CSV table of C-alpha atoms in Angstrom, one decimal:
chain,number,residue,atom,x,y,z
A,1,VAL,CA,27.7,-15.8,36.3
A,2,SER,CA,30.2,-14.5,33.6
A,3,ASN,CA,32.9,-16.7,32.5
A,4,GLY,CA,35.7,-14.3,33.5
A,5,PRO,CA,37.2,-13.7,37.0
A,6,TYR,CA,35.2,-11.7,39.4
A,7,ILE,CA,35.9,-10.3,43.0
A,8,MET,CA,35.1,-12.3,46.0
A,9,SER,CA,34.9,-10.0,48.9
A,10,THR,CA,35.7,-11.6,52.4
A,11,THR,CA,33.8,-10.9,55.5
A,12,ALA,CA,36.2,-12.7,57.8
A,13,ASN,CA,39.2,-10.4,56.8
A,14,GLY,CA,37.7,-7.0,56.7
A,15,ASN,CA,37.8,-5.5,53.2
A,16,ASP,CA,40.3,-7.9,51.7
A,17,SER,CA,39.3,-9.4,48.3
A,18,LYS,CA,40.8,-11.8,46.0
A,19,LYS,CA,40.0,-12.8,42.3
A,20,PHE,CA,39.0,-16.3,41.7
A,21,LYS,CA,37.8,-18.2,38.8
A,22,GLY,CA,34.0,-17.8,38.0
A,23,ASP,CA,31.5,-20.5,38.9
A,24,ILE,CA,30.6,-21.6,35.5
A,25,ARG,CA,29.4,-25.2,35.9
A,26,GLY,CA,26.4,-25.7,33.6
A,27,PRO,CA,23.0,-26.6,35.0
A,28,GLY,CA,23.3,-30.2,33.8
A,29,VAL,CA,26.4,-31.2,35.6
A,30,PRO,CA,25.5,-32.2,39.2
A,31,SER,CA,27.4,-31.4,42.2
A,32,ARG,CA,26.7,-31.4,46.0
A,33,VAL,CA,27.6,-27.8,46.1
A,34,ILE,CA,24.9,-25.3,45.0
A,35,HIS,CA,25.9,-21.7,43.9
A,36,ILE,CA,23.1,-19.1,45.0
A,37,ARG,CA,23.3,-15.5,43.7
A,38,LYS,CA,21.3,-12.3,43.9
A,39,LEU,CA,20.7,-12.6,47.5
A,40,PRO,CA,19.3,-9.6,49.5
A,41,ASN,CA,22.1,-7.6,51.3
A,42,ASP,CA,20.7,-8.4,54.7
A,43,ILE,CA,20.3,-12.1,54.1
A,44,THR,CA,20.8,-14.5,57.1
A,45,GLU,CA,22.5,-17.9,57.2
A,46,THR,CA,19.2,-19.3,58.3
A,47,GLU,CA,17.4,-18.1,55.2
A,48,VAL,CA,20.0,-19.4,52.9
A,49,ILE,CA,20.0,-22.9,54.7
A,50,SER,CA,16.2,-22.8,54.4
A,51,LEU,CA,16.5,-23.0,50.7
A,52,GLY,CA,18.1,-26.4,51.0
A,53,LEU,CA,16.5,-28.0,54.0
A,54,PRO,CA,13.5,-29.4,52.3
A,55,PHE,CA,15.6,-31.5,50.0
A,56,GLY,CA,18.1,-33.0,52.5
A,57,ASP,CA,20.7,-32.1,55.1
A,58,VAL,CA,22.9,-29.1,54.6
A,59,THR,CA,26.4,-30.0,55.4
A,60,ASN,CA,28.3,-26.7,54.6
A,61,LEU,CA,27.5,-23.1,54.1
A,62,LEU,CA,29.7,-20.4,52.6
A,63,MET,CA,28.4,-16.8,52.7
A,64,LEU,CA,29.7,-14.1,50.3
A,65,LYS,CA,27.7,-11.3,51.5
A,66,ALA,CA,29.6,-8.6,49.8
A,67,LYS,CA,28.8,-10.2,46.5
A,68,ASN,CA,25.2,-11.2,47.5
A,69,GLN,CA,26.2,-14.8,46.9
A,70,ALA,CA,26.4,-18.0,48.9
A,71,PHE,CA,27.5,-21.6,48.4
A,72,LEU,CA,25.4,-24.4,49.9
A,73,GLU,CA,26.7,-27.9,50.2
A,74,MET,CA,24.1,-30.7,50.4
A,75,ASN,CA,24.5,-34.1,52.1
A,76,SER,CA,24.2,-35.9,48.8
A,77,GLU,CA,24.3,-35.2,45.0
A,78,GLU,CA,20.8,-36.5,44.8
A,79,ALA,CA,19.5,-33.8,47.2
A,80,ALA,CA,21.4,-31.2,45.3
A,81,GLN,CA,19.9,-32.4,42.0
A,82,ASN,CA,16.4,-32.3,43.5
A,83,MET,CA,17.0,-28.8,44.8
A,84,VAL,CA,18.3,-27.5,41.5
A,85,GLY,CA,15.6,-29.4,39.5
A,86,TYR,CA,12.9,-27.8,41.8
A,87,TYR,CA,14.1,-24.2,41.5
A,88,SER,CA,14.5,-24.6,37.8
A,89,THR,CA,10.7,-24.4,37.6
A,90,VAL,CA,9.9,-22.6,40.7
A,91,MET,CA,11.9,-19.4,41.4
A,92,PRO,CA,12.6,-18.8,45.1
A,93,ILE,CA,11.8,-15.4,46.4
A,94,ILE,CA,13.4,-14.1,49.6
A,95,ARG,CA,12.0,-10.8,50.9
A,96,HIS,CA,10.4,-10.0,47.6
A,97,HIS,CA,13.6,-10.6,45.6
A,98,PRO,CA,14.1,-13.6,43.2
A,99,VAL,CA,17.3,-15.5,43.8
A,100,TYR,CA,19.1,-17.8,41.4
A,101,VAL,CA,20.2,-21.3,42.1
A,102,GLN,CA,22.5,-23.5,40.1
A,103,PHE,CA,25.2,-26.3,40.4
A,104,SER,CA,28.6,-25.0,41.5
A,105,ASN,CA,31.7,-26.2,39.7
A,106,HIS,CA,33.1,-27.2,43.0
A,107,LYS,CA,32.6,-30.8,44.3
A,108,GLU,CA,32.7,-29.8,48.0
A,109,LEU,CA,33.4,-27.0,50.3
A,110,LYS,CA,36.6,-27.4,52.4
A,111,THR,CA,36.5,-26.2,56.0
A,112,ASP,CA,38.6,-26.4,59.0
A,113,ASN,CA,37.7,-27.1,62.5
A,114,SER,CA,38.4,-23.7,64.0
A,115,PRO,CA,35.9,-22.3,66.5
A,116,ASN,CA,34.6,-19.6,64.3
A,117,GLN,CA,34.0,-22.2,61.4
A,118,GLU,CA,35.8,-20.1,58.8
A,119,VAL,CA,35.8,-21.8,55.4
A,120,HIS,CA,39.2,-22.0,53.6
A,121,LEU,CA,39.0,-22.2,49.8
A,122,SER,CA,42.5,-22.8,49.1
A,123,GLN,CA,41.7,-26.0,47.2
A,124,ASP,CA,38.6,-24.7,45.6
A,125,PHE,CA,39.7,-21.1,44.8
A,126,PRO,CA,43.5,-21.1,44.7
A,127,GLY,CA,44.9,-17.9,46.3
A,128,SER,CA,41.8,-16.9,48.0
A,129,ALA,CA,41.6,-15.7,51.6
A,130,ALA,CA,39.5,-17.3,54.3
A,131,VAL,CA,35.9,-16.1,54.2
A,132,SER,CA,33.0,-16.4,56.6
A,133,GLY,CA,31.3,-19.7,56.4
A,134,ARG,CA,29.6,-22.4,58.5
A,135,SER,CA,30.3,-26.2,58.6
A,136,VAL,CA,27.0,-28.0,59.3
A,137,ARG,CA,28.4,-31.6,59.7
A,138,PRO,CA,26.0,-34.1,60.9
A,139,GLY,CA,26.0,-34.4,64.8
A,140,MET,CA,27.1,-30.8,65.2
A,141,PRO,CA,24.9,-28.6,67.5
A,142,THR,CA,22.8,-26.6,65.1
A,143,HIS,CA,21.1,-24.3,67.5
A,144,ARG,CA,22.5,-21.4,65.7
A,145,LEU,CA,20.9,-22.4,62.5
A,146,HIS,CA,17.2,-23.0,63.5
A,147,HIS,CA,15.3,-22.8,66.7
A,148,PRO,CA,13.8,-25.8,68.7
A,149,ILE,CA,10.2,-26.2,68.4
A,150,SER,CA,7.8,-26.4,71.3
A,151,PHE,CA,4.2,-26.1,72.1
A,152,SER,CA,2.7,-22.6,72.5
A,153,LYS,CA,0.5,-21.6,75.5
A,154,LEU,CA,-2.0,-20.1,73.0
A,155,THR,CA,-5.1,-22.2,72.2
A,156,SER,CA,-5.9,-20.3,69.0
A,157,LEU,CA,-4.5,-17.7,66.7
A,158,ASN,CA,-6.4,-14.4,65.9
A,159,VAL,CA,-5.1,-13.3,62.5
A,160,LYS,CA,-6.2,-9.9,61.3
A,161,TYR,CA,-4.0,-9.4,58.2
A,162,ASN,CA,-2.9,-11.5,55.3
A,163,ASN,CA,0.6,-10.5,54.5
A,164,GLU,CA,4.2,-12.0,54.8
A,165,LYS,CA,4.0,-11.8,58.7
A,166,SER,CA,0.6,-13.4,59.2
A,167,ARG,CA,-2.0,-15.3,57.2
A,168,ASP,CA,-5.4,-16.9,57.8
A,169,PHE,CA,-5.7,-19.5,55.1
A,170,THR,CA,-9.4,-19.8,55.5
A,171,ARG,CA,-9.8,-16.0,55.0
A,172,PRO,CA,-8.4,-14.9,51.7
A,173,ASP,CA,-10.6,-11.7,52.0
A,174,LEU,CA,-8.6,-10.3,54.9
A,175,PRO,CA,-6.8,-7.0,54.3
A,176,SER,CA,-3.1,-6.8,53.9
A,177,GLY,CA,-2.9,-4.3,56.7
A,178,ASP,CA,-0.3,-2.1,55.0
A,179,SER,CA,1.4,-1.5,51.6
A,180,GLN,CA,3.1,-4.9,51.6
A,181,PRO,CA,1.8,-7.3,49.1
A,182,THR,CA,0.1,-10.5,50.4
A,183,MET,CA,1.8,-13.9,49.7
A,184,GLU,CA,-1.0,-14.7,47.1
A,185,HIS,CA,-0.6,-11.4,45.3
A,186,PRO,CA,0.1,-12.5,41.6
A,187,ALA,CA,2.5,-9.6,40.8
A,188,MET,CA,5.3,-11.8,39.8
A,189,ALA,CA,2.9,-14.5,38.1
A,190,THR,CA,3.2,-14.9,34.3
A,191,ALA,CA,0.5,-16.3,32.0
A,192,PHE,CA,0.5,-20.1,32.1
A,193,THR,CA,2.7,-21.8,29.7
A,194,PRO,CA,2.2,-25.7,29.3
A,195,GLY,CA,5.3,-27.5,30.4
A,196,ILE,CA,6.4,-25.3,33.3
A,197,ILE,CA,3.6,-25.6,35.7
A,198,SER,CA,4.6,-28.1,38.5
A,199,ALA,CA,2.2,-30.2,40.6
A,200,SER,CA,1.3,-28.8,43.9
A,201,PRO,CA,3.9,-30.3,46.3
A,202,TYR,CA,2.7,-28.2,49.2
A,203,ALA,CA,-0.7,-29.6,49.7
A,204,GLY,CA,-1.1,-31.1,53.1
A,205,ALA,CA,2.4,-30.3,54.4
A,206,THR,CA,2.8,-29.2,58.0
A,207,HIS,CA,6.2,-27.5,58.0
A,208,ALA,CA,7.0,-24.0,56.6
A,209,PHE,CA,10.0,-21.8,56.3
A,210,PRO,CA,10.6,-18.6,58.3
A,211,PRO,CA,7.9,-16.0,57.5
A,212,ALA,CA,10.2,-13.8,55.5
A,213,PHE,CA,10.8,-16.7,52.9
A,214,THR,CA,8.4,-17.4,50.1
A,215,ILE,CA,8.5,-19.3,46.9
A,216,GLN,CA,7.5,-17.9,43.5
A,217,PRO,CA,6.9,-20.3,40.7
A,218,ALA,CA,6.9,-19.4,37.0
A,219,SER,CA,3.1,-19.4,37.0
A,220,LEU,CA,2.0,-20.3,40.4
A,221,THR,CA,1.9,-18.0,43.5
A,222,CYS,CA,2.0,-19.9,46.8
A,223,PRO,CA,3.2,-19.6,50.4
A,224,ALA,CA,6.4,-20.9,51.8
A,225,LEU,CA,7.7,-24.2,50.5
A,226,PRO,CA,7.1,-26.9,53.1
A,227,GLY,CA,9.5,-29.2,54.5
A,228,GLY,CA,7.2,-32.0,53.6
A,229,LEU,CA,8.8,-31.6,50.0
A,230,ALA,CA,11.8,-33.4,51.3
A,231,SER,CA,9.9,-36.7,51.2
A,232,LEU,CA,8.5,-36.1,47.7
A,233,SER,CA,10.2,-37.2,44.5
A,234,LEU,CA,10.6,-34.4,42.0
A,235,PRO,CA,10.5,-36.3,38.6
A,236,GLY,CA,11.4,-34.5,35.5
A,237,ALA,CA,7.9,-35.0,34.2
A,238,THR,CA,6.8,-32.0,36.3
A,239,ARG,CA,9.1,-29.8,34.4
A,240,LEU,CA,8.9,-31.3,30.9
A,241,GLY,CA,5.2,-32.1,30.5
A,242,PHE,CA,1.8,-31.1,31.8
A,243,PRO,CA,1.3,-33.4,34.9
A,244,PRO,CA,-2.1,-34.3,36.3
A,245,LEU,CA,-2.8,-32.2,39.3
A,246,PRO,CA,-3.0,-34.0,42.6
A,247,ALA,CA,-6.3,-35.0,43.9
A,248,GLY,CA,-8.0,-32.4,45.8
A,249,VAL,CA,-6.3,-29.5,43.9
A,250,CYS,CA,-9.4,-27.9,42.4
A,251,VAL,CA,-9.3,-24.2,43.5
A,252,LEU,CA,-7.8,-21.8,40.8
A,253,LEU,CA,-6.5,-18.3,41.4
A,254,ILE,CA,-7.6,-16.0,38.6
A,255,SER,CA,-5.7,-12.6,38.3
A,256,ASN,CA,-5.6,-9.7,36.0
A,257,LEU,CA,-9.3,-9.5,35.9
A,258,ASN,CA,-11.1,-6.2,35.0
A,259,PRO,CA,-12.4,-5.1,38.4
A,260,GLU,CA,-15.0,-2.8,36.7
A,261,ARG,CA,-16.7,-5.6,34.9
A,262,VAL,CA,-16.0,-9.0,36.4
A,263,THR,CA,-18.7,-10.8,38.4
A,264,PRO,CA,-19.1,-14.2,40.0
A,265,HIS,CA,-21.7,-15.1,37.3
A,266,CYS,CA,-19.4,-14.3,34.5
A,267,LEU,CA,-16.7,-16.5,35.9
A,268,PHE,CA,-19.1,-19.3,36.7
A,269,ILE,CA,-20.4,-19.3,33.0
A,270,LEU,CA,-17.0,-19.1,31.5
A,271,PHE,CA,-15.2,-21.6,33.6
A,272,GLY,CA,-18.3,-23.8,33.5
A,273,VAL,CA,-17.4,-24.6,29.9
A,274,TYR,CA,-14.6,-26.8,31.3
A,275,GLY,CA,-16.1,-28.2,34.4
A,276,ASP,CA,-18.7,-27.7,37.1
A,277,VAL,CA,-18.0,-24.6,39.1
A,278,MET,CA,-18.9,-25.1,42.8
A,279,ARG,CA,-18.0,-21.7,44.1
A,280,VAL,CA,-16.5,-18.3,43.0
A,281,LYS,CA,-15.0,-15.6,45.2
A,282,ILE,CA,-13.8,-12.2,44.0
A,283,LEU,CA,-11.3,-11.0,46.6
A,284,PHE,CA,-12.9,-8.1,48.5
A,285,ASN,CA,-9.7,-6.0,48.8
A,286,LYS,CA,-8.2,-7.0,45.4
A,287,LYS,CA,-11.0,-7.3,43.0
A,288,GLU,CA,-8.6,-8.0,40.1
A,289,ASN,CA,-8.3,-11.5,41.6
A,290,ALA,CA,-10.8,-14.3,42.1
A,291,LEU,CA,-10.9,-17.8,43.5
A,292,VAL,CA,-12.8,-20.4,41.4
A,293,GLN,CA,-13.5,-23.8,42.8
A,294,MET,CA,-14.1,-26.6,40.2
A,295,SER,CA,-15.7,-30.0,41.2
A,296,ASP,CA,-12.4,-31.9,40.8
A,297,SER,CA,-8.7,-31.5,39.9
A,298,THR,CA,-9.2,-32.8,36.2
A,299,GLN,CA,-11.7,-30.0,35.5
A,300,ALA,CA,-9.4,-27.4,37.1
A,301,GLN,CA,-6.6,-28.5,34.9
A,302,LEU,CA,-8.8,-28.2,31.8
A,303,ALA,CA,-10.0,-24.8,32.7
A,304,MET,CA,-6.5,-23.7,33.5
A,305,SER,CA,-4.9,-25.0,30.3
A,306,HIS,CA,-7.7,-23.7,28.1
A,307,LEU,CA,-8.3,-20.2,29.6
A,308,SER,CA,-4.8,-19.1,30.7
A,309,GLY,CA,-3.8,-16.0,28.5
A,310,GLN,CA,-7.3,-15.6,27.0
A,311,GLN,CA,-8.7,-12.1,26.8
A,312,LEU,CA,-11.8,-11.2,29.0
A,313,HIS,CA,-13.0,-7.6,29.2
A,314,GLY,CA,-9.8,-6.4,27.6
A,315,LYS,CA,-7.5,-8.1,30.0
A,316,SER,CA,-5.4,-11.3,29.6
A,317,LEU,CA,-6.4,-13.9,32.2
A,318,ARG,CA,-3.8,-15.3,34.5
A,319,ILE,CA,-4.6,-18.6,36.1
A,320,THR,CA,-2.6,-20.5,38.7
A,321,LEU,CA,-3.3,-23.1,41.4
A,322,SER,CA,-4.4,-21.7,44.7
A,323,LYS,CA,-3.2,-22.9,48.0
A,324,HIS,CA,-6.8,-23.1,49.2
A,325,THR,CA,-8.5,-26.5,49.1
A,326,SER,CA,-12.0,-24.9,49.0
A,327,VAL,CA,-13.5,-21.5,48.6
A,328,GLN,CA,-14.9,-20.5,52.0
A,329,LEU,CA,-18.4,-18.8,52.1
A,330,PRO,CA,-18.8,-15.7,54.2
A,331,ARG,CA,-19.6,-16.3,57.9
A,332,GLU,CA,-23.0,-15.6,59.1
A,333,GLY,CA,-23.5,-11.8,59.5
A,334,HIS,CA,-20.5,-11.0,57.3
A,335,GLU,CA,-22.0,-9.9,54.0
A,336,ASP,CA,-19.3,-9.5,51.2
A,337,GLN,CA,-21.4,-7.5,48.8
A,338,GLY,CA,-22.3,-10.5,46.8
A,339,LEU,CA,-18.6,-11.2,45.8
A,340,THR,CA,-18.8,-14.9,47.0
A,341,LYS,CA,-21.3,-17.2,45.3
A,342,ASP,CA,-22.1,-20.9,45.8
A,343,TYR,CA,-23.0,-22.7,42.6
A,344,SER,CA,-23.0,-26.2,43.9
A,345,ASN,CA,-26.6,-26.7,43.2
A,346,SER,CA,-26.8,-24.9,39.9
A,347,PRO,CA,-29.0,-26.4,37.1
A,348,LEU,CA,-26.4,-25.0,34.7
A,349,HIS,CA,-23.7,-27.6,35.3
A,350,ARG,CA,-22.7,-29.2,32.1
A,351,PHE,CA,-21.0,-32.3,33.6
A,352,LYS,CA,-23.5,-33.5,36.2
A,353,LYS,CA,-24.2,-36.8,34.5
A,354,PRO,CA,-21.3,-39.4,34.5
A,355,GLY,CA,-20.1,-39.9,30.9
A,356,SER,CA,-21.9,-36.8,29.6
A,357,LYS,CA,-21.4,-36.1,25.9
A,358,ASN,CA,-20.3,-32.7,26.9
A,359,TYR,CA,-16.9,-34.2,28.0
A,360,SER,CA,-16.2,-35.0,24.4
A,361,ASN,CA,-17.2,-31.5,23.2
A,362,ILE,CA,-14.6,-29.5,25.2
A,363,PHE,CA,-12.5,-27.2,23.0
A,364,PRO,CA,-10.4,-24.2,23.4
A,365,PRO,CA,-11.9,-20.6,23.1
A,366,SER,CA,-12.4,-19.9,19.5
A,367,ALA,CA,-14.2,-17.1,17.4
A,368,THR,CA,-16.9,-19.7,16.3
A,369,LEU,CA,-19.5,-20.7,18.9
A,370,HIS,CA,-21.7,-23.8,18.8
A,371,LEU,CA,-25.3,-23.1,19.6
A,372,SER,CA,-27.9,-25.8,20.6
A,373,ASN,CA,-31.4,-26.0,22.0
A,374,ILE,CA,-32.8,-23.6,19.5
A,375,PRO,CA,-36.6,-23.7,19.2
A,376,PRO,CA,-38.3,-24.2,15.7
A,377,SER,CA,-39.6,-20.6,15.7
A,378,VAL,CA,-36.2,-18.9,16.0
A,379,VAL,CA,-34.6,-18.1,12.7
A,380,GLU,CA,-31.1,-17.1,11.5
A,381,ASP,CA,-31.8,-13.3,11.7
A,382,ASP,CA,-33.2,-13.6,15.3
A,383,LEU,CA,-29.8,-15.2,16.4
A,384,LYS,CA,-27.6,-12.7,14.4
A,385,MET,CA,-29.7,-9.8,16.0
A,386,LEU,CA,-29.2,-11.3,19.5
A,387,PHE,CA,-25.5,-11.8,19.3
A,388,SER,CA,-24.9,-8.4,17.8
A,389,SER,CA,-27.1,-6.6,20.3
A,390,SER,CA,-24.1,-6.3,22.7
A,391,GLY,CA,-22.0,-4.6,20.2
A,392,ALA,CA,-20.1,-7.7,18.9
A,393,THR,CA,-19.7,-8.4,15.2
A,394,VAL,CA,-21.3,-11.5,13.7
A,395,LYS,CA,-19.3,-12.5,10.7
A,396,ALA,CA,-21.0,-15.8,9.6
A,397,PHE,CA,-23.9,-18.1,10.7
A,398,LYS,CA,-24.9,-21.6,9.7
A,399,PHE,CA,-27.7,-24.0,10.9
A,400,PHE,CA,-26.6,-27.6,11.0
A,401,GLN,CA,-28.2,-29.2,7.8
A,402,LYS,CA,-29.8,-32.1,9.6
A,403,ASP,CA,-30.8,-30.5,12.9
A,404,HIS,CA,-32.0,-26.9,13.1
A,405,LYS,CA,-31.8,-27.1,16.9
A,406,MET,CA,-28.0,-26.5,16.4
A,407,ALA,CA,-26.0,-23.8,14.6
A,408,LEU,CA,-22.6,-22.2,14.3
A,409,ILE,CA,-22.1,-18.5,14.7
A,410,GLN,CA,-18.7,-16.9,13.9
A,411,MET,CA,-17.9,-13.7,16.0
A,412,GLY,CA,-15.4,-11.0,15.1
A,413,SER,CA,-12.8,-12.3,17.4
A,414,VAL,CA,-12.1,-14.9,20.2
A,415,GLU,CA,-12.5,-12.2,22.8
A,416,GLU,CA,-16.0,-11.4,21.4
A,417,ALA,CA,-17.0,-15.0,21.3
A,418,ILE,CA,-15.9,-15.4,25.0
A,419,GLU,CA,-18.0,-12.4,26.1
A,420,SER,CA,-20.9,-13.5,23.9
A,421,LEU,CA,-20.8,-17.0,25.5
A,422,ILE,CA,-20.9,-15.4,28.9
A,423,GLU,CA,-23.8,-13.3,28.0
A,424,PHE,CA,-26.0,-15.6,26.0
A,425,HIS,CA,-25.5,-19.1,27.4
A,426,ASN,CA,-28.8,-20.0,29.0
A,427,HIS,CA,-30.5,-17.1,27.3
A,428,ASP,CA,-34.3,-17.7,27.2
A,429,LEU,CA,-35.4,-18.0,23.5
A,430,GLY,CA,-39.1,-18.7,24.4
A,431,GLU,CA,-41.1,-21.9,24.2
A,432,ASN,CA,-39.2,-23.2,27.3
A,433,HIS,CA,-36.0,-23.3,25.3
A,434,HIS,CA,-32.8,-21.9,26.9
A,435,LEU,CA,-29.9,-21.5,24.6
A,436,ARG,CA,-26.7,-23.6,25.1
A,437,VAL,CA,-23.5,-22.0,24.0
A,438,SER,CA,-20.1,-23.5,23.7
A,439,PHE,CA,-16.8,-23.1,21.7
A,440,SER,CA,-16.7,-24.9,18.4
A,441,LYS,CA,-13.7,-27.0,17.0
A,442,SER,CA,-14.6,-25.9,13.4
A,443,SER,CA,-15.2,-22.7,11.7
A,444,ILE,CA,-17.8,-21.7,9.1
């Protein structure tokens, strides 16, 4: 919001408008009143209130529809702080539009007790006219704000499409049904940046906002923010550092894949560098996206932090947490063209043994690869030829001085090294020796 005055159009008094001082309170100065801007033209009171409900009771609402803005008063400063803190890392999206949340420079919204609940801003905005608002004082009937909840007569839900109107969380492969993007579509997601990912607060929650409302974090795409968040603390650590993922959060959503080249096996080998991959599913109707289930949340975090932003098949990987707790296998009789694979019993898992030395050899992708399990008959030229056979450049090679079972090989780029690892890890070198490939911490 600019520092200068701007126009506040009133909805209660027709087209009247008055100038008032801009809302310039900085994000670090708490207030019970939250200023929300860039709202859609047809926004409803319920949707605005829904932004605040997970964090505490909403006691006042002021809608400035003509300016696409609103003021929301929370029941406590702590609730307002939690709300602003959360939305500083997780941008709320209403009807596919990002909206902006900050503290207001007003300590409270003044209302009268008139039947139509007009809000008078004489003390907050000197000289302003009355505008349409809603006082939501404790004890007031709130039937106009949200609906009572009752049991349905249906015994089950039959969901055909995954979009903003319906979703089967056990079937990520369902079509969207029309041109509307599905809620897990990563169009708004950005490459992961350590320090802005927040822990998954929505796991296990049972309440959700109205279907039109979804949350879009900086690097995480997820469904509606649950009411269960109201009981969770939102420590600054989730915004300032890289927090451990909650137990059970082990499914990653990979986006911006090359649909022509990606396979479940390729993702299994690459993500297997950072943990044991249980299942991989390339989404049937959006093959640029895949789900990868790691064996635990620590491994999911390792894979996400090391592989986000890396180049694979000419595309920069985007990795976020998925809302799914597991990757579902196709139901019997529903073949998905081999896009879903179960690797839970794979012999290629690197971390099966507790305390495996592989845990201490986890490094970010680099142009230099570490090779091991090389048989005595295989010489330097054999390995150079093997790694250049795919069209990659081999810049340097060196056997370990004391142990010729191991070597370092430097490729032309990190991207070439990633693709070489995928192609040649577990390659049969003869004499019952299968090559082991990982990223090296040192160069040649």
